[in-house]
Amino acid sequence: MSSKQQFQLFRFILALGISLGISMLIIFLVSKEPWTAISYLLLGPFGSMRHFLSIFAQATPLIFTGLALSLCFKSGNFSMITDACLYISAVLTAALAIRLSLPFPLHPLVILLLAAVMGGIIGSLPALAKLYFKANELVTSLMLNYVFFYLGLFTISKYFADREAGTFASLKYAKTAVLPILVKGSKLHLGFFLALLLAVLFSILLYKTRFGYELRLSGSNPSFAKMVGISSSKVILLTQVLAGMVAGLGGAVEQMGMYQRFNWQESPSYAWDGVIIAILSRNNPALVPFSALFLAYIRVGADIMSRKSDVQNELVALIQALLILFVTAEAFLAGWEHRREVKESLATADTALTATASTEPVAKKADLVEATEPAVTKAESAEATEPIAAGKSDLADAVKTFPEPGKEEA
């Protein structure tokens, strides 16, 4: 781990400690039993196996949306169409899980494939609007999120709603379309490991392939990327398509793993959670699962705390806000980092000076050899240089015969 990575890790841990410290101070101010509330917040997820495994279940959609938005932000695009990709892909999953009849291994695979295609198509829309109409991708994506959200509600209500249900809900999914639960009595399903696999694949794509290099260069220095012949248009479009596909997979996995029927009457807003994950992981796909698990852990603990103490789980929003504030604040520990860089530079300079000083004995050794040469060799060298010296003397005499400037006219 490089010194810069160590500093970033230390910075994150310190930001986390400050955020939790401020949150605990607030708990002491508002709660009649602060120690009980704090113990449930920090240790509640370890109270039972069901609570512990629910961390992984809650982290699954966060990993998908975190990966999608990390790709977008890494390429320098701030599209939030991930929300629409996830929601419409979930609607498509419900439709295929209700109407399509296939055996178990094939049914989820077909749904995942079509959901990814749907997410990629929707994800490309802000990119196309930016490339051909110079429209801002953030504004376009936020507007399209509402369009696709109400389109999804209309589709479920019109064609797939269960009229006998007391609330808004679709018909039940076919059993062959449900992802298997890995641990009985928990909500941990196969989709979690699919999310981890995608995190590994996208980490390789981003840091080990030519396209990943083009994506990172286009995001960090678009002018230089254009100078070296990288097509920014291609990078933007492909990145948005890939991000949309990942979000589409997230919507399908969440529906098949966690629900028996579609009941998202309101947008789950996993995309906004993905923004938090992308910020905490610094747009690094390899760190997205850890950030998602951390956020899921805090949320599970806050849920347990709200049910067993007098502190509400809205405290999580405060922890998230403080953590993002310190992580994204450029001035946080900037002076300490500057001093560290100066010390490293001075250490490098000292090393270079030491290496230079180590060559001085070699020069002294050459002088010693010259001093101990035989006198005959020196005499021979003097004789060899006499013609050259004579030539130089003749040339000097010839130059003296020329009059100095101004004297000839006088």
Tab-separated table of N, CA and C in Angstrom, residues 380-394:
chain	number	residue	atom	x	y	z
A	380	GLU	N	57.284	11.359	-21.282
A	380	GLU	CA	56.813	11.025	-22.621
A	380	GLU	C	55.580	11.815	-22.983
A	381	SER	N	54.726	12.036	-22.022
A	381	SER	CA	53.514	12.817	-22.281
A	381	SER	C	53.868	14.251	-22.586
A	382	ALA	N	54.903	14.791	-21.917
A	382	ALA	CA	55.298	16.169	-22.173
A	382	ALA	C	55.870	16.316	-23.566
A	383	GLU	N	56.682	15.305	-23.991
A	383	GLU	CA	57.232	15.349	-25.346
A	383	GLU	C	56.131	15.279	-26.389
A	384	ALA	N	55.132	14.479	-26.087
A	384	ALA	CA	54.043	14.334	-27.056
A	384	ALA	C	53.250	15.605	-27.201
A	385	THR	N	53.232	16.414	-26.167
A	385	THR	CA	52.438	17.641	-26.226
A	385	THR	C	53.233	18.844	-26.694
A	386	GLU	N	54.571	18.670	-26.893
A	386	GLU	CA	55.388	19.803	-27.333
A	386	GLU	C	54.963	20.335	-28.692
A	387	PRO	N	54.736	19.485	-29.746
A	387	PRO	CA	54.302	20.033	-31.040
A	387	PRO	C	53.028	20.839	-30.926
A	388	ILE	N	52.137	20.396	-30.114
A	388	ILE	CA	50.870	21.130	-29.963
A	388	ILE	C	51.119	22.474	-29.336
A	389	ALA	N	52.005	22.502	-28.319
A	389	ALA	CA	52.321	23.776	-27.663
A	389	ALA	C	53.019	24.708	-28.623
A	390	ALA	N	53.955	24.131	-29.474
A	390	ALA	CA	54.641	24.960	-30.449
A	390	ALA	C	53.670	25.547	-31.458
A	391	GLY	N	52.726	24.728	-31.882
A	391	GLY	CA	51.718	25.226	-32.837
A	391	GLY	C	50.915	26.356	-32.242
A	392	LYS	N	50.604	26.245	-31.000
A	392	LYS	CA	49.836	27.300	-30.342
A	392	LYS	C	50.653	28.579	-30.251
A	393	SER	N	52.022	28.460	-30.002
A	393	SER	CA	52.874	29.639	-29.895
A	393	SER	C	53.000	30.355	-31.225
A	394	ASP	N	53.170	29.596	-32.324
A	394	ASP	CA	53.237	30.197	-33.652
A	394	ASP	C	51.952	30.939	-33.991
